[in-house]
mmCIF file of C-alpha atoms in Angstrom:
data_model
loop_
_atom_site.group_PDB
_atom_site.id
_atom_site.type_symbol
_atom_site.label_atom_id
_atom_site.label_comp_id
_atom_site.label_asym_id
_atom_site.label_seq_id
_atom_site.Cartn_x
_atom_site.Cartn_y
_atom_site.Cartn_z
ATOM 1 C CA MET T 1 33.755 -2.670 18.244
ATOM 2 C CA LYS T 2 31.404 -3.257 15.608
ATOM 3 C CA THR T 3 31.406 -5.399 12.644
ATOM 4 C CA LYS T 4 29.544 -5.723 9.543
ATOM 5 C CA VAL T 5 26.898 -8.697 9.680
ATOM 6 C CA VAL T 6 25.607 -9.777 6.364
ATOM 7 C CA ILE T 7 22.356 -12.016 6.894
ATOM 8 C CA SER T 8 22.264 -15.045 4.870
ATOM 9 C CA SER T 9 19.475 -16.615 4.101
ATOM 10 C CA VAL T 10 20.480 -20.077 5.386
ATOM 11 C CA SER T 11 21.128 -17.873 9.166
ATOM 12 C CA LEU T 12 18.217 -15.412 9.446
ATOM 13 C CA SER T 13 16.072 -17.751 10.630
ATOM 14 C CA CYS T 14 18.451 -18.824 13.052
ATOM 15 C CA ILE T 15 19.280 -14.952 14.256
ATOM 16 C CA THR T 16 15.379 -14.245 14.199
ATOM 17 C CA PHE T 17 15.063 -16.854 16.646
ATOM 18 C CA ILE T 18 17.463 -15.536 19.184
ATOM 19 C CA LEU T 19 15.940 -11.953 18.760
ATOM 20 C CA GLY T 20 12.534 -13.710 19.720
ATOM 21 C CA TYR T 21 14.118 -14.720 22.471
ATOM 22 C CA GLN T 22 14.933 -10.797 23.258
ATOM 23 C CA LEU T 23 11.101 -9.908 23.165
ATOM 24 C CA GLY T 24 9.882 -12.820 24.582
ATOM 25 C CA THR T 25 8.073 -14.558 21.835
ATOM 26 C CA SER T 26 8.547 -18.609 22.555
ATOM 27 C CA THR T 27 5.082 -19.968 21.865
ATOM 28 C CA ALA T 28 6.639 -21.424 18.853
ATOM 29 C CA LEU T 29 9.096 -23.465 20.919
ATOM 30 C CA ASP T 30 6.951 -24.419 23.371
ATOM 31 C CA ALA T 31 4.749 -26.327 20.429
ATOM 32 C CA LEU T 32 7.734 -27.553 19.331
ATOM 33 C CA LEU T 33 8.793 -28.624 22.562
ATOM 34 C CA VAL T 34 5.233 -30.448 23.284
ATOM 35 C CA ASP T 35 5.364 -31.868 19.706
ATOM 36 C CA THR T 36 8.692 -33.690 19.657
ATOM 37 C CA ASN T 37 8.497 -35.345 23.359
ATOM 38 C CA ILE T 38 11.564 -33.650 24.586
ATOM 39 C CA PRO T 39 13.381 -36.316 26.851
ATOM 40 C CA ASN T 40 14.506 -34.702 30.472
ATOM 41 C CA ILE T 41 17.892 -33.115 30.258
ATOM 42 C CA ASN T 42 18.153 -31.961 34.053
ATOM 43 C CA THR T 43 19.707 -33.922 36.691
ATOM 44 C CA GLN T 44 17.894 -34.957 40.301
ATOM 45 C CA ASN T 45 18.216 -31.344 42.340
ATOM 46 C CA ASN T 46 18.231 -27.422 40.796
ATOM 47 C CA GLN T 47 21.194 -26.500 42.458
ATOM 48 C CA PRO T 48 23.432 -24.523 40.063
ATOM 49 C CA ILE T 49 27.438 -25.961 38.564
ATOM 50 C CA SER T 50 29.809 -24.225 40.341
ATOM 51 C CA ALA T 51 32.099 -22.298 37.900
ATOM 52 C CA ASN T 52 34.741 -24.778 38.534
ATOM 53 C CA LYS T 53 32.994 -27.873 37.716
ATOM 54 C CA GLN T 54 31.921 -25.719 34.050
ATOM 55 C CA LYS T 55 35.357 -25.519 33.776
ATOM 56 C CA ASP T 56 36.245 -28.984 34.315
ATOM 57 C CA ILE T 57 33.032 -30.415 32.250
ATOM 58 C CA GLN T 58 34.491 -27.801 29.395
ATOM 59 C CA SER T 59 37.465 -29.480 29.911
ATOM 60 C CA LYS T 60 36.713 -32.641 29.327
ATOM 61 C CA ILE T 61 34.894 -32.136 26.546
ATOM 62 C CA GLU T 62 38.024 -30.509 25.276
ATOM 63 C CA ILE T 63 40.000 -33.274 25.903
ATOM 64 C CA ALA T 64 37.703 -36.168 24.934
ATOM 65 C CA GLU T 65 37.439 -33.999 21.314
ATOM 66 C CA ASN T 66 41.433 -33.506 21.022
ATOM 67 C CA ASN T 67 43.120 -36.601 22.187
ATOM 68 C CA ASN T 68 39.715 -38.417 20.180
ATOM 69 C CA ASN T 69 39.678 -40.135 24.406
ATOM 70 C CA PRO T 70 35.947 -40.532 24.840
ATOM 71 C CA SER T 71 37.401 -42.442 28.573
ATOM 72 C CA LEU T 72 38.462 -38.811 29.194
ATOM 73 C CA ALA T 73 34.617 -37.169 28.793
ATOM 74 C CA ILE T 74 32.556 -36.663 31.849
ATOM 75 C CA ASN T 75 31.613 -39.662 35.102
ATOM 76 C CA ASP T 76 29.230 -39.168 37.098
ATOM 77 C CA ALA T 77 28.331 -42.570 38.679
ATOM 78 C CA SER T 78 25.126 -41.506 41.292
ATOM 79 C CA GLU T 79 23.838 -39.864 36.866
ATOM 80 C CA SER T 80 24.859 -43.186 35.192
ATOM 81 C CA GLU T 81 22.063 -45.689 33.618
ATOM 82 C CA THR T 82 22.786 -49.272 33.346
ATOM 83 C CA GLN T 83 24.782 -50.668 30.623
ATOM 84 C CA GLU T 84 21.792 -52.469 29.157
ATOM 85 C CA GLU T 85 19.398 -49.397 29.139
ATOM 86 C CA THR T 86 22.253 -47.371 27.571
ATOM 87 C CA LYS T 87 22.672 -50.254 24.356
ATOM 88 C CA ALA T 88 19.238 -50.093 24.555
ATOM 89 C CA SER T 89 19.368 -46.243 23.621
ATOM 90 C CA HIS T 90 22.217 -46.708 21.313
ATOM 91 C CA LYS T 91 20.052 -49.385 19.058
ATOM 92 C CA ASN T 92 17.195 -47.031 18.535
ATOM 93 C CA LEU T 93 19.123 -44.073 17.635
ATOM 94 C CA GLY T 94 19.228 -44.639 13.435
ATOM 95 C CA PRO T 95 20.100 -42.692 11.115
ATOM 96 C CA ASP T 96 16.998 -40.142 10.852
ATOM 97 C CA ALA T 97 17.304 -39.620 14.349
ATOM 98 C CA SER T 98 16.340 -36.024 15.358
ATOM 99 C CA VAL T 99 19.107 -33.603 17.248
ATOM 100 C CA PHE T 100 17.113 -34.279 20.484
ATOM 101 C CA GLU T 101 17.599 -38.563 20.338
ATOM 102 C CA ILE T 102 21.289 -37.732 19.547
ATOM 103 C CA LEU T 103 21.713 -34.791 22.196
ATOM 104 C CA ASP T 104 19.661 -37.278 24.540
ATOM 105 C CA PHE T 105 22.317 -39.295 23.903
ATOM 106 C CA LEU T 106 24.624 -37.661 24.709
ATOM 107 C CA LEU T 107 23.601 -37.308 27.810
ATOM 108 C CA LYS T 108 22.695 -40.686 29.322
ATOM 109 C CA ILE T 109 26.037 -42.404 27.148
ATOM 110 C CA SER T 110 28.604 -39.277 30.059
ATOM 111 C CA THR T 111 27.344 -40.143 32.954
ATOM 112 C CA SER T 112 27.995 -44.087 32.123
ATOM 113 C CA ASP T 113 31.024 -45.956 33.815
ATOM 114 C CA LYS T 114 30.879 -48.470 31.314
ATOM 115 C CA GLN T 115 33.585 -48.112 27.905
ATOM 116 C CA GLU T 116 32.103 -49.244 25.720
ATOM 117 C CA ASP T 117 29.555 -46.403 26.473
ATOM 118 C CA MET T 118 32.114 -44.150 26.438
ATOM 119 C CA GLU T 119 34.025 -45.065 23.026
ATOM 120 C CA LEU T 120 30.347 -44.170 21.548
ATOM 121 C CA PHE T 121 31.309 -40.322 23.207
ATOM 122 C CA SER T 122 33.107 -38.396 20.372
ATOM 123 C CA PRO T 123 31.307 -40.333 17.574
ATOM 124 C CA THR T 124 28.191 -38.604 19.123
ATOM 125 C CA LEU T 125 29.497 -35.633 19.520
ATOM 126 C CA SER T 126 30.715 -34.907 16.296
ATOM 127 C CA ARG T 127 27.573 -36.371 15.260
ATOM 128 C CA LEU T 128 25.549 -33.398 16.330
ATOM 129 C CA LYS T 129 27.712 -30.991 15.012
ATOM 130 C CA GLN T 130 27.404 -32.119 11.829
ATOM 131 C CA ALA T 131 23.407 -32.331 12.012
ATOM 132 C CA VAL T 132 23.795 -28.338 12.655
ATOM 133 C CA LYS T 133 25.884 -28.270 9.780
ATOM 134 C CA ASP T 134 23.537 -30.263 7.080
ATOM 135 C CA ASP T 135 20.654 -28.193 8.697
ATOM 136 C CA PRO T 136 20.900 -24.822 10.193
ATOM 137 C CA GLN T 137 17.167 -25.063 11.794
ATOM 138 C CA ASN T 138 19.198 -27.635 14.137
ATOM 139 C CA MET T 139 20.799 -25.045 15.584
ATOM 140 C CA GLN T 140 18.579 -23.309 16.705
ATOM 141 C CA VAL T 141 16.414 -26.012 18.114
ATOM 142 C CA LEU T 142 19.341 -26.721 20.359
ATOM 143 C CA LEU T 143 19.598 -22.969 21.400
ATOM 144 C CA ASP T 144 15.955 -22.650 22.297
ATOM 145 C CA TYR T 145 17.477 -25.507 24.452
ATOM 146 C CA PHE T 146 20.177 -23.713 25.921
ATOM 147 C CA LEU T 147 18.278 -20.794 27.251
ATOM 148 C CA GLN T 148 15.644 -23.530 29.175
ATOM 149 C CA ALA T 149 17.660 -25.906 30.452
ATOM 150 C CA GLU T 150 19.045 -25.577 34.125
ATOM 151 C CA THR T 151 22.369 -25.747 34.983
ATOM 152 C CA ASP T 152 22.172 -29.020 36.383
ATOM 153 C CA SER T 153 22.290 -30.410 33.589
ATOM 154 C CA ARG T 154 25.946 -30.694 31.117
ATOM 155 C CA ALA T 155 23.571 -30.036 28.417
ATOM 156 C CA PRO T 156 24.476 -26.294 28.219
ATOM 157 C CA TYR T 157 28.358 -27.150 28.261
ATOM 158 C CA TYR T 158 27.502 -29.041 25.364
ATOM 159 C CA ILE T 159 25.653 -26.640 23.148
ATOM 160 C CA THR T 160 28.625 -24.539 24.127
ATOM 161 C CA SER T 161 30.944 -26.820 22.450
ATOM 162 C CA ILE T 162 29.070 -27.934 19.497
ATOM 163 C CA LEU T 163 28.633 -23.852 18.825
ATOM 164 C CA GLN T 164 32.186 -23.060 18.581
ATOM 165 C CA GLY T 165 32.446 -25.677 16.680
ATOM 166 C CA ALA T 166 29.503 -25.304 14.021
ATOM 167 C CA ASP T 167 30.296 -24.058 10.942
ATOM 168 C CA ILE T 168 27.684 -21.568 10.354
ATOM 169 C CA PRO T 169 27.750 -17.268 9.168
ATOM 170 C CA ASP T 170 27.155 -14.533 12.096
ATOM 171 C CA LYS T 171 28.564 -16.953 14.640
ATOM 172 C CA ASP T 172 29.742 -13.238 16.780
ATOM 173 C CA PHE T 173 26.027 -11.677 16.015
ATOM 174 C CA ILE T 174 24.377 -14.673 17.248
ATOM 175 C CA ILE T 175 26.483 -15.477 20.002
ATOM 176 C CA ASN T 176 26.133 -11.773 21.294
ATOM 177 C CA ASN T 177 22.193 -12.220 21.058
ATOM 178 C CA LEU T 178 22.320 -15.098 23.368
ATOM 179 C CA VAL T 179 24.264 -13.263 25.939
ATOM 180 C CA GLN T 180 21.927 -10.543 25.774
ATOM 181 C CA SER T 181 18.516 -12.971 26.402
ATOM 182 C CA LEU T 182 20.552 -14.546 29.147
ATOM 183 C CA SER T 183 21.347 -11.604 30.830
ATOM 184 C CA SER T 184 17.440 -10.326 30.738
ATOM 185 C CA GLN T 185 16.506 -12.773 32.713
ATOM 186 C CA GLY T 186 19.090 -12.585 35.283
ATOM 187 C CA THR T 187 18.509 -15.751 37.511
ATOM 188 C CA GLU T 188 21.238 -17.871 39.161
ATOM 189 C CA ASN T 189 20.541 -20.691 36.459
ATOM 190 C CA ALA T 190 21.203 -17.654 33.315
ATOM 191 C CA ASN T 191 23.948 -16.816 34.481
ATOM 192 C CA ASN T 192 25.414 -18.958 34.989
ATOM 193 C CA LYS T 193 25.129 -20.318 31.922
ATOM 194 C CA LEU T 194 25.948 -17.060 30.763
ATOM 195 C CA LEU T 195 29.301 -17.072 32.485
ATOM 196 C CA HIS T 196 30.057 -20.363 30.982
ATOM 197 C CA LEU T 197 29.840 -19.241 27.547
ATOM 198 C CA VAL T 198 31.672 -15.988 27.353
ATOM 199 C CA ALA T 199 34.230 -17.796 28.842
ATOM 200 C CA SER T 200 33.759 -20.666 26.515
ATOM 201 C CA THR T 201 34.323 -18.543 24.003
ATOM 202 C CA GLY T 202 35.701 -15.232 24.472
ATOM 203 C CA ALA T 203 33.031 -13.220 23.192
ATOM 204 C CA HIS T 204 33.701 -9.873 26.444
ATOM 205 C CA HIS T 205 36.701 -8.799 24.870
ATOM 206 C CA ASP T 206 36.343 -6.601 22.278
ATOM 207 C CA ASN T 207 32.371 -6.791 23.067
ATOM 208 C CA PRO T 208 31.019 -4.016 24.761
ATOM 209 C CA ASP T 209 27.707 -5.634 25.228
ATOM 210 C CA ILE T 210 28.703 -8.572 26.736
ATOM 211 C CA ALA T 211 31.606 -6.512 28.982
ATOM 212 C CA LEU T 212 28.543 -4.867 30.492
ATOM 213 C CA SER T 213 26.545 -8.227 31.030
ATOM 214 C CA LEU T 214 29.527 -9.053 32.464
ATOM 215 C CA LYS T 215 29.702 -5.873 34.482
ATOM 216 C CA ASN T 216 25.876 -6.651 35.805
ATOM 217 C CA ILE T 217 27.044 -10.048 37.305
ATOM 218 C CA ALA T 218 30.021 -8.591 38.862
ATOM 219 C CA ILE T 219 29.444 -5.190 40.442
ATOM 220 C CA TYR T 220 25.965 -4.505 41.121
ATOM 221 C CA GLY T 221 25.080 -8.575 42.441
ATOM 222 C CA THR T 222 23.953 -8.255 46.042
ATOM 223 C CA GLU T 223 26.493 -10.442 47.304
ATOM 224 C CA ILE T 224 29.617 -11.383 46.804
ATOM 225 C CA ASN T 225 28.683 -15.267 45.354
ATOM 226 C CA GLU T 226 30.730 -17.609 42.843
ATOM 227 C CA ASN T 227 29.319 -16.019 39.329
ATOM 228 C CA LYS T 228 29.971 -12.241 41.079
ATOM 229 C CA LEU T 229 33.854 -13.849 41.569
ATOM 230 C CA TYR T 230 33.999 -15.623 38.151
ATOM 231 C CA ALA T 231 32.873 -12.232 36.187
ATOM 232 C CA LEU T 232 35.357 -10.109 37.455
ATOM 233 C CA ASP T 233 37.991 -12.574 36.976
ATOM 234 C CA LEU T 234 36.467 -12.409 32.588
ATOM 235 C CA LEU T 235 36.671 -8.774 33.214
ATOM 236 C CA MET T 236 39.494 -6.551 33.578
ATOM 237 C CA PRO T 237 40.540 -3.172 35.395
ATOM 238 C CA PHE T 238 40.836 -1.110 32.702
ATOM 239 C CA GLN T 239 37.541 -2.408 31.565
ATOM 240 C CA LEU T 240 35.537 -1.079 34.622
ATOM 241 C CA LYS T 241 35.054 3.270 35.419
ATOM 242 C CA ASP T 242 36.817 4.566 38.042
ATOM 243 C CA GLU T 243 34.139 4.598 40.592
ATOM 244 C CA GLU T 244 32.850 0.178 39.253
ATOM 245 C CA LYS T 245 36.144 0.091 40.429
ATOM 246 C CA THR T 246 35.775 2.151 43.741
ATOM 247 C CA LYS T 247 32.755 -0.351 44.136
ATOM 248 C CA VAL T 248 34.101 -3.886 44.002
ATOM 249 C CA VAL T 249 37.104 -2.336 46.486
ATOM 250 C CA ASN T 250 34.532 -1.177 48.779
ATOM 251 C CA ASP T 251 32.366 -4.528 48.022
ATOM 252 C CA PHE T 252 35.634 -7.024 49.544
ATOM 253 C CA THR T 253 36.840 -4.904 52.222
ATOM 254 C CA ALA T 254 33.504 -4.024 53.702
ATOM 255 C CA ALA T 255 32.754 -8.194 53.617
ATOM 256 C CA LEU T 256 36.640 -8.947 54.338
ATOM 257 C CA ASP T 257 35.302 -9.133 58.699
ATOM 258 C CA THR T 258 33.073 -11.751 57.747
ATOM 259 C CA ALA T 259 35.073 -13.553 55.139
ATOM 260 C CA THR T 260 35.890 -17.588 55.659
ATOM 261 C CA SER T 261 39.753 -17.919 55.564
ATOM 262 C CA GLU T 262 39.378 -19.332 51.948
ATOM 263 C CA GLU T 263 36.941 -16.783 50.882
ATOM 264 C CA LYS T 264 40.007 -13.722 52.381
ATOM 265 C CA SER T 265 42.614 -14.852 50.208
ATOM 266 C CA TYR T 266 40.092 -14.412 47.005
ATOM 267 C CA TRP T 267 38.685 -11.029 48.015
ATOM 268 C CA VAL T 268 42.038 -9.670 48.907
ATOM 269 C CA GLU T 269 43.448 -10.113 46.026
ATOM 270 C CA ASN T 270 40.491 -8.148 44.395
ATOM 271 C CA ILE T 271 40.650 -4.839 47.010
ATOM 272 C CA ILE T 272 44.391 -5.274 45.509
ATOM 273 C CA ARG T 273 44.042 -5.886 41.951
ATOM 274 C CA PHE T 274 40.549 -2.895 41.490
ATOM 275 C CA SER T 275 42.567 -0.501 43.169
ATOM 276 C CA PRO T 276 44.347 2.300 41.640
ATOM 277 C CA LYS T 277 48.070 1.457 41.450
ATOM 278 C CA GLN T 278 49.538 4.419 43.705
ATOM 279 C CA GLU T 279 47.598 2.769 46.274
ATOM 280 C CA ARG T 280 48.545 -1.068 46.107
ATOM 281 C CA THR T 281 51.658 -0.475 48.183
ATOM 282 C CA ALA T 282 50.425 0.915 51.118
ATOM 283 C CA LEU T 283 47.723 -1.793 51.309
ATOM 284 C CA ALA T 284 50.366 -4.679 50.339
ATOM 285 C CA SER T 285 51.977 -3.667 53.145
ATOM 286 C CA ASN T 286 48.820 -3.242 55.625
ATOM 287 C CA PHE T 287 47.613 -6.478 54.760
ATOM 288 C CA LEU T 288 51.077 -7.944 55.608
ATOM 289 C CA SER T 289 50.742 -6.677 59.222
ATOM 290 C CA ASN T 290 50.991 -10.381 61.936
ATOM 291 C CA ASN T 291 47.831 -8.353 62.674
ATOM 292 C CA ASN T 292 45.879 -10.347 60.168
ATOM 293 C CA ASP T 293 45.588 -14.065 59.380
ATOM 294 C CA PHE T 294 48.261 -16.102 57.573
ATOM 295 C CA ALA T 295 45.520 -16.862 54.354
ATOM 296 C CA THR T 296 45.018 -12.904 53.765
ATOM 297 C CA ARG T 297 49.061 -12.317 54.105
ATOM 298 C CA VAL T 298 49.686 -14.968 51.908
ATOM 299 C CA ALA T 299 47.518 -13.051 49.069
ATOM 300 C CA ILE T 300 49.121 -10.324 49.068
ATOM 301 C CA LEU T 301 52.446 -12.530 47.989
ATOM 302 C CA SER T 302 50.591 -14.534 45.854
ATOM 303 C CA THR T 303 49.570 -10.061 44.159
ATOM 304 C CA LEU T 304 53.353 -9.530 44.095
ATOM 305 C CA HIS T 305 54.130 -13.052 42.022
ATOM 306 C CA ASN T 306 51.638 -12.278 39.913
ATOM 307 C CA GLY T 307 52.223 -8.511 38.970
ATOM 308 C CA SER T 308 49.587 -6.855 40.696
ATOM 309 C CA ILE T 309 51.693 -5.024 43.139
ATOM 310 C CA ARG T 310 55.252 -3.208 42.042
ATOM 311 C CA PRO T 311 57.798 -4.980 43.584
ATOM 312 C CA ASN T 312 59.483 -1.358 46.234
ATOM 313 C CA ASP T 313 62.236 -0.871 48.815
ATOM 314 C CA GLU T 314 59.493 -0.429 51.682
ATOM 315 C CA LEU T 315 57.988 -3.822 50.889
ATOM 316 C CA LYS T 316 61.107 -5.257 50.099
ATOM 317 C CA GLN T 317 62.313 -3.998 53.598
ATOM 318 C CA GLN T 318 59.047 -5.742 54.864
ATOM 319 C CA LEU T 319 59.695 -8.910 54.053
ATOM 320 C CA PHE T 320 63.342 -9.626 54.777
ATOM 321 C CA ASP T 321 61.600 -8.889 57.978
ATOM 322 C CA ILE T 322 59.335 -11.693 58.271
ATOM 323 C CA ALA T 323 61.409 -13.991 56.677
ATOM 324 C CA GLN T 324 64.614 -13.873 59.460
ATOM 325 C CA ASN T 325 61.026 -14.277 62.365
ATOM 326 C CA ALA T 326 61.404 -17.832 62.848
ATOM 327 C CA ASN T 327 58.307 -17.403 64.676
ATOM 328 C CA ASP T 328 55.888 -15.804 61.890
ATOM 329 C CA PRO T 329 53.783 -18.901 59.671
ATOM 330 C CA LEU T 330 55.261 -17.176 56.665
ATOM 331 C CA THR T 331 58.562 -16.569 56.604
ATOM 332 C CA ARG T 332 58.822 -19.399 54.285
ATOM 333 C CA HIS T 333 56.477 -17.552 51.821
ATOM 334 C CA ALA T 334 58.455 -14.250 52.400
ATOM 335 C CA LYS T 335 61.575 -16.042 51.825
ATOM 336 C CA ASP T 336 60.018 -16.952 48.280
ATOM 337 C CA ALA T 337 58.332 -13.614 47.769
ATOM 338 C CA LEU T 338 62.665 -12.187 47.614
ATOM 339 C CA LEU T 339 64.457 -14.916 45.502
ATOM 340 C CA TYR T 340 61.592 -15.084 43.018
ATOM 341 C CA VAL T 341 59.812 -11.492 42.806
ATOM 342 C CA PHE T 342 62.503 -9.024 44.078
ATOM 343 C CA GLU T 343 66.009 -7.531 42.686
ATOM 344 C CA ILE T 344 68.704 -8.687 45.929
ATOM 345 C CA ASN T 345 71.982 -9.277 45.539
ATOM 346 C CA ASN T 346 74.619 -11.616 47.030
ATOM 347 C CA ASP T 347 74.655 -10.221 50.713
ATOM 348 C CA GLU T 348 71.526 -10.294 51.224
ATOM 349 C CA TYR T 349 71.187 -13.652 49.771
ATOM 350 C CA GLN T 350 73.602 -15.277 52.194
ATOM 351 C CA ILE T 351 71.401 -13.530 54.662
ATOM 352 C CA LEU T 352 68.357 -15.541 53.563
ATOM 353 C CA LYS T 353 70.412 -18.771 53.237
ATOM 354 C CA SER T 354 71.818 -17.988 56.655
ATOM 355 C CA ASP T 355 68.852 -18.271 57.942
ATOM 356 C CA GLY T 356 67.569 -21.407 56.895
ATOM 357 C CA GLY T 357 66.444 -20.689 53.653
#
């Protein structure tokens, strides 16, 4: 869906800035980084934060803002500074502090375990948002920072929050170009930020270009990793062509033999989710067989509960057989599926009840 873009004089520099990244023109930024002496916003290691960690960070930002309770913001003792250091930083954060200085201070207090420091979290985040509102150039500077930051820093997550709440024109256009810039980088770090940005803004729902960036991660990645799974979570099966869904199913099926117990459960769910509807029941029946491990069989029950598989008489009978087999570790789970997913009559309920259900 194409959106008419009306570029105001205020937003033109911001948009030009983002487009410049796609052309690789960042020399002006390099000079800016040197001149403004940007503090190091990365943590001590270079391992990307997992998708679950990303979601946890965003959740805590939202809680702190919505409840005005900064004590619920991120707390990481391994990165915390002393109370005296934080106080000194705050003392130097005057009314004319640059956007970098405000961001740096926000990062410091967000990792502090001192209550008085955490009380400054929400006001500081608000101050960053106000700085963007007062001067759109600050937004472009933060976006540039976002593109070069590592995901083991909290900066990308705070900047995403500011971008969401900023009152700037052509925001969708800017987010789209930001996603494309990250996609063109193709690194694990860039993909981490891309997935977080897309999930936080919901930009993928009606934007085919962003959906394509997600598919590049979800379908054509060389290995099944957390980013591949995260990207698949953000996509709906109807957004994939038949050959793309087939590739997803084949990739996960081929990898099942080497998957861990935890991985198998989630991978089986993806196999079912992206398989043709007419094939899902047969797949479910095969995976429910006691020849498979417990995690795989439980995954099928999960797909029944979430509606990926339509209940039918064949699966119903198979689950009744499992439910009445006291030696089957899936007995309790099979009974729950029959009670809450399938339509059963009173006689069938009495059978389940008589078996200890």
